[in-house]
Short mmCIF file of C-alpha atoms in Angstrom, two decimals:
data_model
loop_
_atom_site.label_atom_id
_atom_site.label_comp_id
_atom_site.label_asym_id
_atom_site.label_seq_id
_atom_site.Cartn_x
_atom_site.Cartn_y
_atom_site.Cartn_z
CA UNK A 1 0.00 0.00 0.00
CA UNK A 2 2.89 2.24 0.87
CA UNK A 3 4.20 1.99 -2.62
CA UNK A 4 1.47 2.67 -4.44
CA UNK A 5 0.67 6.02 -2.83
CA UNK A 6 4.44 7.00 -3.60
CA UNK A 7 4.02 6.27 -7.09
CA UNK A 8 0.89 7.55 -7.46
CA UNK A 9 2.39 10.70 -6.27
CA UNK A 10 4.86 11.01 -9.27
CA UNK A 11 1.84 9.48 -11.31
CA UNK A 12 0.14 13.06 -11.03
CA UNK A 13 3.35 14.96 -11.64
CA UNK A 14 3.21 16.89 -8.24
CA UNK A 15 6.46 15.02 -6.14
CA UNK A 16 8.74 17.97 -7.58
CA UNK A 17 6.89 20.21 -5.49
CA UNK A 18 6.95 19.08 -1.51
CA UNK A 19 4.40 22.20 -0.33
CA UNK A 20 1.86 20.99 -2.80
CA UNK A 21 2.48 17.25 -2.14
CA UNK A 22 1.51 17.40 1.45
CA UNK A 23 -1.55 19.61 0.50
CA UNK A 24 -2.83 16.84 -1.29
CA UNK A 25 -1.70 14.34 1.36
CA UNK A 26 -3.40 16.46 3.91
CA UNK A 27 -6.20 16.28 2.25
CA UNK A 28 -6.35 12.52 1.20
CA UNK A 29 -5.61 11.84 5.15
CA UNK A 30 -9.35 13.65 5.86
CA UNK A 31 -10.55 11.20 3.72
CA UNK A 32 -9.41 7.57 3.83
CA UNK A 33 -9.27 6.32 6.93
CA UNK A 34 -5.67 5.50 8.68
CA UNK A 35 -4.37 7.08 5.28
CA UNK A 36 -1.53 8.97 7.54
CA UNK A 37 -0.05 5.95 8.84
CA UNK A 38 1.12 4.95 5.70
CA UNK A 39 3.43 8.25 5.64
CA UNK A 40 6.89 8.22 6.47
CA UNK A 41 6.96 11.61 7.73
CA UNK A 42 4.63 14.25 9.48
CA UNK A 43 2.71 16.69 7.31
CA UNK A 44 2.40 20.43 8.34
CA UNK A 45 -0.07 22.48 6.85
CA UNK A 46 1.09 24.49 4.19
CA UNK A 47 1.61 28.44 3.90
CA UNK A 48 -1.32 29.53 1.22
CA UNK A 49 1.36 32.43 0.09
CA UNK A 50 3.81 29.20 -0.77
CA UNK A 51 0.96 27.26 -2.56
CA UNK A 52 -0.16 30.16 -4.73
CA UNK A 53 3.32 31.40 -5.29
CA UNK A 54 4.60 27.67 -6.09
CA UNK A 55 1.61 27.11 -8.57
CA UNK A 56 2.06 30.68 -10.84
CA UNK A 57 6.12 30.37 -11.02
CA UNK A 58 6.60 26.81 -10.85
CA UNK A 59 9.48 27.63 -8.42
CA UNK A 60 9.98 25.60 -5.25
CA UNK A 61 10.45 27.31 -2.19
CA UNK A 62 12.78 24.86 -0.83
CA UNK A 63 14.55 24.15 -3.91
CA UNK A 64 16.27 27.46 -5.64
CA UNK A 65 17.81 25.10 -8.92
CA UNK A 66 13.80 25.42 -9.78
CA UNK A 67 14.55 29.05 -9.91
CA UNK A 68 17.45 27.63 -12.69
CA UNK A 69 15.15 25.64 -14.80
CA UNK A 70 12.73 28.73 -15.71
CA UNK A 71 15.67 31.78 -15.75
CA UNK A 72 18.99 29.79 -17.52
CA UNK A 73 17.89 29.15 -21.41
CA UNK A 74 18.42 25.15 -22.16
CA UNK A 75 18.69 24.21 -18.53
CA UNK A 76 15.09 22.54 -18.18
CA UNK A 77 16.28 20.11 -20.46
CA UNK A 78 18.14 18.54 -18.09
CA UNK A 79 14.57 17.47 -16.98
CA UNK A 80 14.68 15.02 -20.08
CA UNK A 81 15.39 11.00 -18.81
CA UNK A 82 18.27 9.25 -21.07
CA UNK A 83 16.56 5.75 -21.52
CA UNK A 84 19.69 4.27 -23.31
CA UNK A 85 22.65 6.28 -24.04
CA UNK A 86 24.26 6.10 -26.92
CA UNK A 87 28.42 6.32 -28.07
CA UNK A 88 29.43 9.41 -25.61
CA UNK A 89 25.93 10.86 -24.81
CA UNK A 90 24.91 12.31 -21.22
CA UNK A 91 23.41 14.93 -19.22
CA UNK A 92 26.36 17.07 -20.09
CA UNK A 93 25.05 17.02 -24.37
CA UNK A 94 21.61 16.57 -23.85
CA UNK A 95 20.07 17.18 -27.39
CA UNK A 96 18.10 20.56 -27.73
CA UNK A 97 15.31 21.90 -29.98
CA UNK A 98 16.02 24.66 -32.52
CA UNK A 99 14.30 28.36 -31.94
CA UNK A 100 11.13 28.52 -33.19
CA UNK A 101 11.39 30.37 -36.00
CA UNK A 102 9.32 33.47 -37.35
CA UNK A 103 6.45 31.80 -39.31
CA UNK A 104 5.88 35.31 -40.66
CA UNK A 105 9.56 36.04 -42.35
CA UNK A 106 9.83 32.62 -43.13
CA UNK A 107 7.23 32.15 -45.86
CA UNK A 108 7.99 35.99 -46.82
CA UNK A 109 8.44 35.72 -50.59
CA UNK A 110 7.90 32.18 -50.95
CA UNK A 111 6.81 30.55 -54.00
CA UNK A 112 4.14 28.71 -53.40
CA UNK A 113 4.69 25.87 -55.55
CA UNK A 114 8.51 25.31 -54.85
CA UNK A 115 7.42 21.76 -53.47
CA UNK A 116 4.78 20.81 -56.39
CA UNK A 117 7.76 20.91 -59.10
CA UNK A 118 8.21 17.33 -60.08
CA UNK A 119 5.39 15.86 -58.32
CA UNK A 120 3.01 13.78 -60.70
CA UNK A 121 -0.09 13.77 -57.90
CA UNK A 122 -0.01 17.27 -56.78
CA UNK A 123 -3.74 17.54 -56.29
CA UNK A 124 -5.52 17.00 -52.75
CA UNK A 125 -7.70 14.55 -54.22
CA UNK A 126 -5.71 12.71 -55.99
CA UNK A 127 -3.66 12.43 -52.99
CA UNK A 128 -6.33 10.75 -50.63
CA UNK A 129 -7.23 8.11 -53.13
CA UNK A 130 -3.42 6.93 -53.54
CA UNK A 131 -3.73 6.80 -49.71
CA UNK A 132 -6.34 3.82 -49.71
CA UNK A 133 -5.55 2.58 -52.83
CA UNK A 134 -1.45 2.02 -51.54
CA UNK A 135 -2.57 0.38 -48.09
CA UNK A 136 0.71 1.64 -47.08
CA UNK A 137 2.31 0.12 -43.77
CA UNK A 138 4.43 3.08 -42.70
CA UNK A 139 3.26 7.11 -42.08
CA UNK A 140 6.20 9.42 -42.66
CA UNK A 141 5.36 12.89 -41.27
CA UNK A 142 7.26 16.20 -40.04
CA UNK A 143 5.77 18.01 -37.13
CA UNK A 144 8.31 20.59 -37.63
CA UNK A 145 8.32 20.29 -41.55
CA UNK A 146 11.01 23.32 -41.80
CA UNK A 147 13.73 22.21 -39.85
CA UNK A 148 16.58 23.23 -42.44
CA UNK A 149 20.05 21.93 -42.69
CA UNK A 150 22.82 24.45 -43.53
CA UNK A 151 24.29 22.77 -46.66
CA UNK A 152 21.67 22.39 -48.44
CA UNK A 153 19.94 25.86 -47.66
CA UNK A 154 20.83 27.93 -50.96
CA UNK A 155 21.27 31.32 -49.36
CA UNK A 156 22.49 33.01 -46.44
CA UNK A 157 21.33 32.49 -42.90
CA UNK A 158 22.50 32.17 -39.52
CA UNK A 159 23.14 28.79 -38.34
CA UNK A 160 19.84 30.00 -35.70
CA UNK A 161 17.59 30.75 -38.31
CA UNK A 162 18.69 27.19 -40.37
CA UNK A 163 14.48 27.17 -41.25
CA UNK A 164 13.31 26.50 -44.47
CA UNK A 165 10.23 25.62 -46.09
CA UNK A 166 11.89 23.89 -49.17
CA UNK A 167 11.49 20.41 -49.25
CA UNK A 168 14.85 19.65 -50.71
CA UNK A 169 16.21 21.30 -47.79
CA UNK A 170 14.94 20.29 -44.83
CA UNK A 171 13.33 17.19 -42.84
CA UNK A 172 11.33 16.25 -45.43
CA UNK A 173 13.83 15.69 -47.66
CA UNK A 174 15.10 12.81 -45.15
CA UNK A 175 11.18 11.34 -45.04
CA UNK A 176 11.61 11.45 -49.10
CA UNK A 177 14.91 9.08 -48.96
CA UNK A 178 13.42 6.69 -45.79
CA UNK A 179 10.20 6.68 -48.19
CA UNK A 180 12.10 5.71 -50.93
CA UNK A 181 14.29 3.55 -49.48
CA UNK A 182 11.41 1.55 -47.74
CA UNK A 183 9.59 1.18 -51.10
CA UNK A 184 12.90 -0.10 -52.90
CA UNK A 185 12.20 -2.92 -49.93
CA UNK A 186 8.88 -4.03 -50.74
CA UNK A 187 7.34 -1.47 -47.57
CA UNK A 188 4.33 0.45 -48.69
CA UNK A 189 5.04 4.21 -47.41
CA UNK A 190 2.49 7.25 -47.34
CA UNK A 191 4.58 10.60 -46.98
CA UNK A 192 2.97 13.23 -45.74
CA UNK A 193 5.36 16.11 -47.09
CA UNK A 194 3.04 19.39 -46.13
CA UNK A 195 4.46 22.59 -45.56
CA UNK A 196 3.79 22.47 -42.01
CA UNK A 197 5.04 26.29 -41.17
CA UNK A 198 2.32 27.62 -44.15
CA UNK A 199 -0.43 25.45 -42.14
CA UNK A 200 0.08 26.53 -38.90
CA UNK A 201 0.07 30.13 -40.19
CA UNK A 202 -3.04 29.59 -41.97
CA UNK A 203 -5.05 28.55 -39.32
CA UNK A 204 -3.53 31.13 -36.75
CA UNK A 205 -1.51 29.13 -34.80
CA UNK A 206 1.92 29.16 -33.36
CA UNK A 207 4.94 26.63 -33.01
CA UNK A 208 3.66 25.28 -30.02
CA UNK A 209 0.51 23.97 -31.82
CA UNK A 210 2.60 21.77 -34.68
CA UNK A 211 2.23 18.62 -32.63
CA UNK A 212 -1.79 19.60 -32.78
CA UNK A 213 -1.32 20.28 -36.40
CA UNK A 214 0.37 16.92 -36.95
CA UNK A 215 -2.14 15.12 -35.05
CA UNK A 216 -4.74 15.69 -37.74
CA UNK A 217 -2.17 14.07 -40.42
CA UNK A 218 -1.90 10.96 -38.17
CA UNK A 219 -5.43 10.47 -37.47
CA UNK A 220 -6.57 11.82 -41.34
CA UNK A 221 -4.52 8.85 -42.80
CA UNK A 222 -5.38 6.60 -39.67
CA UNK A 223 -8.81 6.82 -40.42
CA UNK A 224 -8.23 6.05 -44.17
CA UNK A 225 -5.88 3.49 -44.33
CA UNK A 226 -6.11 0.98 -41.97
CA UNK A 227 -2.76 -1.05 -43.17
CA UNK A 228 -0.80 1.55 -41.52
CA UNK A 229 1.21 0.11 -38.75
CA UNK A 230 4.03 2.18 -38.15
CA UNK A 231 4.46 6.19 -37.66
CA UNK A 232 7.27 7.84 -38.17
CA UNK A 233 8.11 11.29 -37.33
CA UNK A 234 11.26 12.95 -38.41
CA UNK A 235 13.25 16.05 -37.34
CA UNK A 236 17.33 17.26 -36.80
CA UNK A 237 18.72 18.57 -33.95
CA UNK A 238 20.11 21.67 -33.61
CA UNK A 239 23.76 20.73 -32.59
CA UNK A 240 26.77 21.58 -34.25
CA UNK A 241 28.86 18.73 -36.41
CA UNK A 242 31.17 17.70 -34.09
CA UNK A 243 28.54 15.84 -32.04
CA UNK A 244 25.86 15.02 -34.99
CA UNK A 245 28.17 13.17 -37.20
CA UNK A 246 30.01 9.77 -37.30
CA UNK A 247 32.75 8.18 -39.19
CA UNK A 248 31.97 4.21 -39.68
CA UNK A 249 34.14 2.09 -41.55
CA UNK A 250 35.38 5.28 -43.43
CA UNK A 251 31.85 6.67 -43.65
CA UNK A 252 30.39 9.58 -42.71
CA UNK A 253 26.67 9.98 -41.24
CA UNK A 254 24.17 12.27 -39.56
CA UNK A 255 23.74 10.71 -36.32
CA UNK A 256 20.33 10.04 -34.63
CA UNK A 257 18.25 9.77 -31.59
CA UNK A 258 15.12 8.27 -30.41
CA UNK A 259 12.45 10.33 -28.75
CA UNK A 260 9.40 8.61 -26.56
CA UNK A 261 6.74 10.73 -25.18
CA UNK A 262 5.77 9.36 -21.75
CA UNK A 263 2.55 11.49 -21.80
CA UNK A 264 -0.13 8.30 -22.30
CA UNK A 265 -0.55 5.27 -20.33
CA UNK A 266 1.23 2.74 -23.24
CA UNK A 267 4.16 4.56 -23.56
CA UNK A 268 6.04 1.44 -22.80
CA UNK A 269 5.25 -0.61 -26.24
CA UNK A 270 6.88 2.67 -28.17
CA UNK A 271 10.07 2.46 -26.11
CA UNK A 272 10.25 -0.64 -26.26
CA UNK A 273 10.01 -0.09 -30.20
CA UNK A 274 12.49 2.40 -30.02
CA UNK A 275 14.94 0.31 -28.04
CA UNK A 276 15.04 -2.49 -30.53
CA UNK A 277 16.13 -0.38 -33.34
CA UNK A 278 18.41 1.46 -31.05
CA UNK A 279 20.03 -1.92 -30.61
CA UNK A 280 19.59 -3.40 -33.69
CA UNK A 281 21.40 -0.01 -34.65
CA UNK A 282 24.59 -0.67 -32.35
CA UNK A 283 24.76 -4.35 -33.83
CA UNK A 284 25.58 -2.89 -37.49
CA UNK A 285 26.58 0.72 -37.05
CA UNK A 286 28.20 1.19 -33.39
CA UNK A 287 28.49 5.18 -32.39
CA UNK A 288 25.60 5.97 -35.30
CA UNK A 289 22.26 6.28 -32.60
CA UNK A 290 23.32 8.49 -29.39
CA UNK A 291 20.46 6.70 -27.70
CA UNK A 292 16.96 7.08 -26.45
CA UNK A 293 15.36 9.78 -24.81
CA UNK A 294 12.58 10.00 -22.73
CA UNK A 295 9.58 13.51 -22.12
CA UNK A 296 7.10 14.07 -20.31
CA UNK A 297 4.45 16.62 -21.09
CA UNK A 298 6.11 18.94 -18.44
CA UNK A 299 9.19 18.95 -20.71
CA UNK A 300 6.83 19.81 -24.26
CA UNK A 301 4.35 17.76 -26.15
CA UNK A 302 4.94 14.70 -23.89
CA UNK A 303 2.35 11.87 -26.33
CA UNK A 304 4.69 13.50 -29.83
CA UNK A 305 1.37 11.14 -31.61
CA UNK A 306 2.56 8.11 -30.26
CA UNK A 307 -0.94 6.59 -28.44
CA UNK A 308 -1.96 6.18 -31.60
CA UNK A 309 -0.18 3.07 -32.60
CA UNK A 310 2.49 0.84 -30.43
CA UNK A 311 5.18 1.23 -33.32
CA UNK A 312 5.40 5.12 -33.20
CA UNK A 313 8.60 6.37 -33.11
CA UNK A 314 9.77 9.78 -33.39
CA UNK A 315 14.09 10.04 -34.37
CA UNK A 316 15.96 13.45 -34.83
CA UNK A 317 18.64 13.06 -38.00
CA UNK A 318 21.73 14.65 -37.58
CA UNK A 319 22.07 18.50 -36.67
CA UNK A 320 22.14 21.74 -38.79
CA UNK A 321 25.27 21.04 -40.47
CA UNK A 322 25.07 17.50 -41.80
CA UNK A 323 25.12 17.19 -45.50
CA UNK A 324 23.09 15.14 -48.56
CA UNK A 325 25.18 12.31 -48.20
CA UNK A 326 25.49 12.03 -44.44
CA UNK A 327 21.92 12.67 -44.39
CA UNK A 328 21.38 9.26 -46.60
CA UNK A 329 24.03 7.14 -45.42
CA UNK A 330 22.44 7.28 -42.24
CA UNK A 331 18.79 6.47 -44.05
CA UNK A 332 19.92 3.90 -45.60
CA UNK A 333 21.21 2.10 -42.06
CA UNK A 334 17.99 2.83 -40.56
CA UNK A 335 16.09 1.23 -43.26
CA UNK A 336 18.26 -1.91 -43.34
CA UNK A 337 17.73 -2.21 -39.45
CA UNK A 338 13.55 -1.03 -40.03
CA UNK A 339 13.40 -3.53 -42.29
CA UNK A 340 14.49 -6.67 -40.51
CA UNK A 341 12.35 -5.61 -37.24
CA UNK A 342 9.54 -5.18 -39.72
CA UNK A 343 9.75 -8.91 -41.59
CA UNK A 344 10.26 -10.15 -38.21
CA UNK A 345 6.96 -8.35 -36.84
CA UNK A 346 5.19 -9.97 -39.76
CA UNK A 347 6.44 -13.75 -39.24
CA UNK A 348 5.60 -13.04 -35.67
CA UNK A 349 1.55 -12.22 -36.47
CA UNK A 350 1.61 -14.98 -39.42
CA UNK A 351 2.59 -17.77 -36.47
#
C-alpha cells in the first residue's frame, strides 16, 4: 500500500513540489481512513502564500535550482530522462530543440509551388485516393516540416535561423529518402510532405501547436488506411557537427536519436520499439544512434502522436550542419535495421 501512494504521487506529476504534495496528502488523510499511517513523515499544513506562489512560477520554495530551470535558457532540459545512451551521450550534451522560428519572415516571398515541381499527384484529391488505394504500412510525417540543414539551404542564414520551407532542404527531404528507401524494400510508405510552417500560419496558430497540427495528419490517414502500422516522425537537432556526425568504416553519417513521449498510459510498447532499433542499430553501425530519450508533457508535447499506434517512433537526424550524403548514409542504415524488425513483426503475427 505504501508503494502505491508513492508512485501515485509522481503518477500526477506533483512530487517535484513538496508544499503541494503534502496539500494533497493532507487532504487525502481527511478522507481515507488510517491514510496517515502509511506516511513516512509528518505533514504540516502548508503556507497559502507558498501554494499560490509555487503554482504561478513553478518555483519551489525549498529548492532554488527550480529558480534555474525557468531563468537559464536550455537548462530545463536537463529534466529530459536518457533511456539508453548512446556512443558518448549524457546529461552534459543533452540534445536541444532549434528556436522557433518566425512563421511570418519565413514564408515571406515564398513561391508557393517550390514543393509541387516534379510531383506527378499534386492535387488533394488525388492524394487521398493513392492513400487507400497504396494500403501503405508506414506514415512518414514532419511536425516541424522546416527544420533546415545548412548545406543544403541555398542562401544566407545564420546557423539559428537554419528554417526553411523547401522540401529539398529540410526534414522532409530525409522522409523522401526513408520513403524511398522503404519502397525499394517491398514497404508500402504514405509521406505526408506538407508545408507544415504555411499550415500553422493559416489557421492562426503558433509553433507550439505543430504537434496539434500533426495530429490531424496521423489520425486523417489513420482513419483512411487501416494497413498503416508504423508512424514515423522525423526532425534534426540543432547541434553543431562535431557531435551530430560519425565516421563508420570510413563513412560519414548524420547521427540520430530516439524520442518517446511518456505522456499516455502505453508509452512502454513505443520504447520498447524504439529500443530495438536502437540496438539493432549498435549491432551494425556502433556510435551511429546516441540513444533514447525519454519527455514528459512537463518537458513539451509529452504523447509527440505516439498513443496512436504501439510502433510510433519519433528520431531526430543529424544536426544543422550534416550534409546530402550524411543525411542518406544514415537512411539507408535505418532502413536496413527497419526492415528486418519489420519482416520479423510480420512472421511473428503470421505464427
Amino acid at each position: 500500500m505504501k508503494a502505491n501512494i508513492f508512485q501515485y504521487r509522481d503518477y500526477i506529476g506533483i512530487s517535484n513540489s513538496e508544499t503541494i504534495t503534502d496539500a494533497l496528502l493532507l487532504i487525502l488523510g481527511e478522507e481515507i481512513p488510517r491514510f496517515k499511517d502509511f506516511l513516512k513523515r509528518e505533514l504540516e499544513i502548508p503556507s497559502i502564500s507558498n501554494l499560490a506562489f509555487e503554482k504561478i512560477t513553478g518555483i519551489r520554495t525549498n529548492n532554488l535550482s527550480t529558480l534555474l530551470l525557468h531563468e537559464v535558457p536550455g537548462f530545463n532540459s536537463a529534466n529530459t530522462k536518457i533511456y539508453i545512451a548512446g556512443e558518448g551521450s549524457d546529461y552534459s550534451n543533452l540534445p536541444q530543440e532549434s528556436p522557433a522560428p518566425d512563421f511570418d519572415e519565413l514564408l515571406k516571398g515564398e513561391d508557393p509551388n517550390i514543393n509541387k515541381k516534379d510531383e506527378p499527384n499534386s492535387e488533394e484529391s488525388d492524394n487521398k485516393e493513392s492513400i487507400v488505394s497504396k494500403d501503405p504500412s508506414v506514415f512518414i510525417y514532419h511536425s516541424h516540416s522546416w527544420e533546415g540543414y545548412l548545406p543544403l539551404i541555398h542562401k544566407d542564414v545564420k546557423p539559428s535561423d537554419s528554417s526553411s520551407t523547401d522540401n529539398k532542404e529540410n526534414v522532409v527531404l530525409v522522409g523522401s529518402m526513408l520513403s524511398e528507401k522503404l519502397e525499394e524494400y517491398g514497404i508500402t510508405t504514405l509521406h505526408e510532405n506538407s508545408n507544415i510552417a504555411q499550415a500553422l500560419h493559416d489557421k492562426g496558430w503558433d509553433y507550439t501547436d505543430s504537434y496539434t497540427l500533426s495530429r490531424e495528419l496521423v489520425t486523417t490517414a489513420s482513419s483512411q488506411s487501416k494497413s498503416i502500422s508504423y508512424y514515423i516522425d522525423i526532425h534534426r537537432d540543432s547541434a553543431r557537427k562535431e557531435s551530430t556526425t560519425s565516421t563508420i568504416n570510413g563513412k560519414n553519417y548524420a547521427r540520430l536519436y530516439f524520442v518517446v513521449g511518456q505522456g499516455h498510459e502505453n508509452y512502454e510498447e513505443n520504447l520498447m520499439f524504439a529500443k530495438d532499433i536502437h540496438e539493432k542499430l549498435e549491432e551494425r553501425y556502433p556510435g551511429l544512434s546516441k540513444g533514447v530519450y525519454l519527455k514528459t508533457r512537463a518537458e513539451g508535447n509529452g504523447v509527440y502522436n505516439q498513443d496512436i499506434s504501439n510502433r510510433s517512433v519519433l528520431f531526430e537526424v543529424g544536426g544543422i550542419d550534416n550534409d546530402k550524403n550524411e543525411l542518406s548514409n544514415t537512411i539507408d542504415a535505418f532502413s536496413e535495421v527497419f526492415k528486418e524488425l519489420y519482416e520479423g513483426a510480420i512472421e511473428v503475427n503470421a505464427q
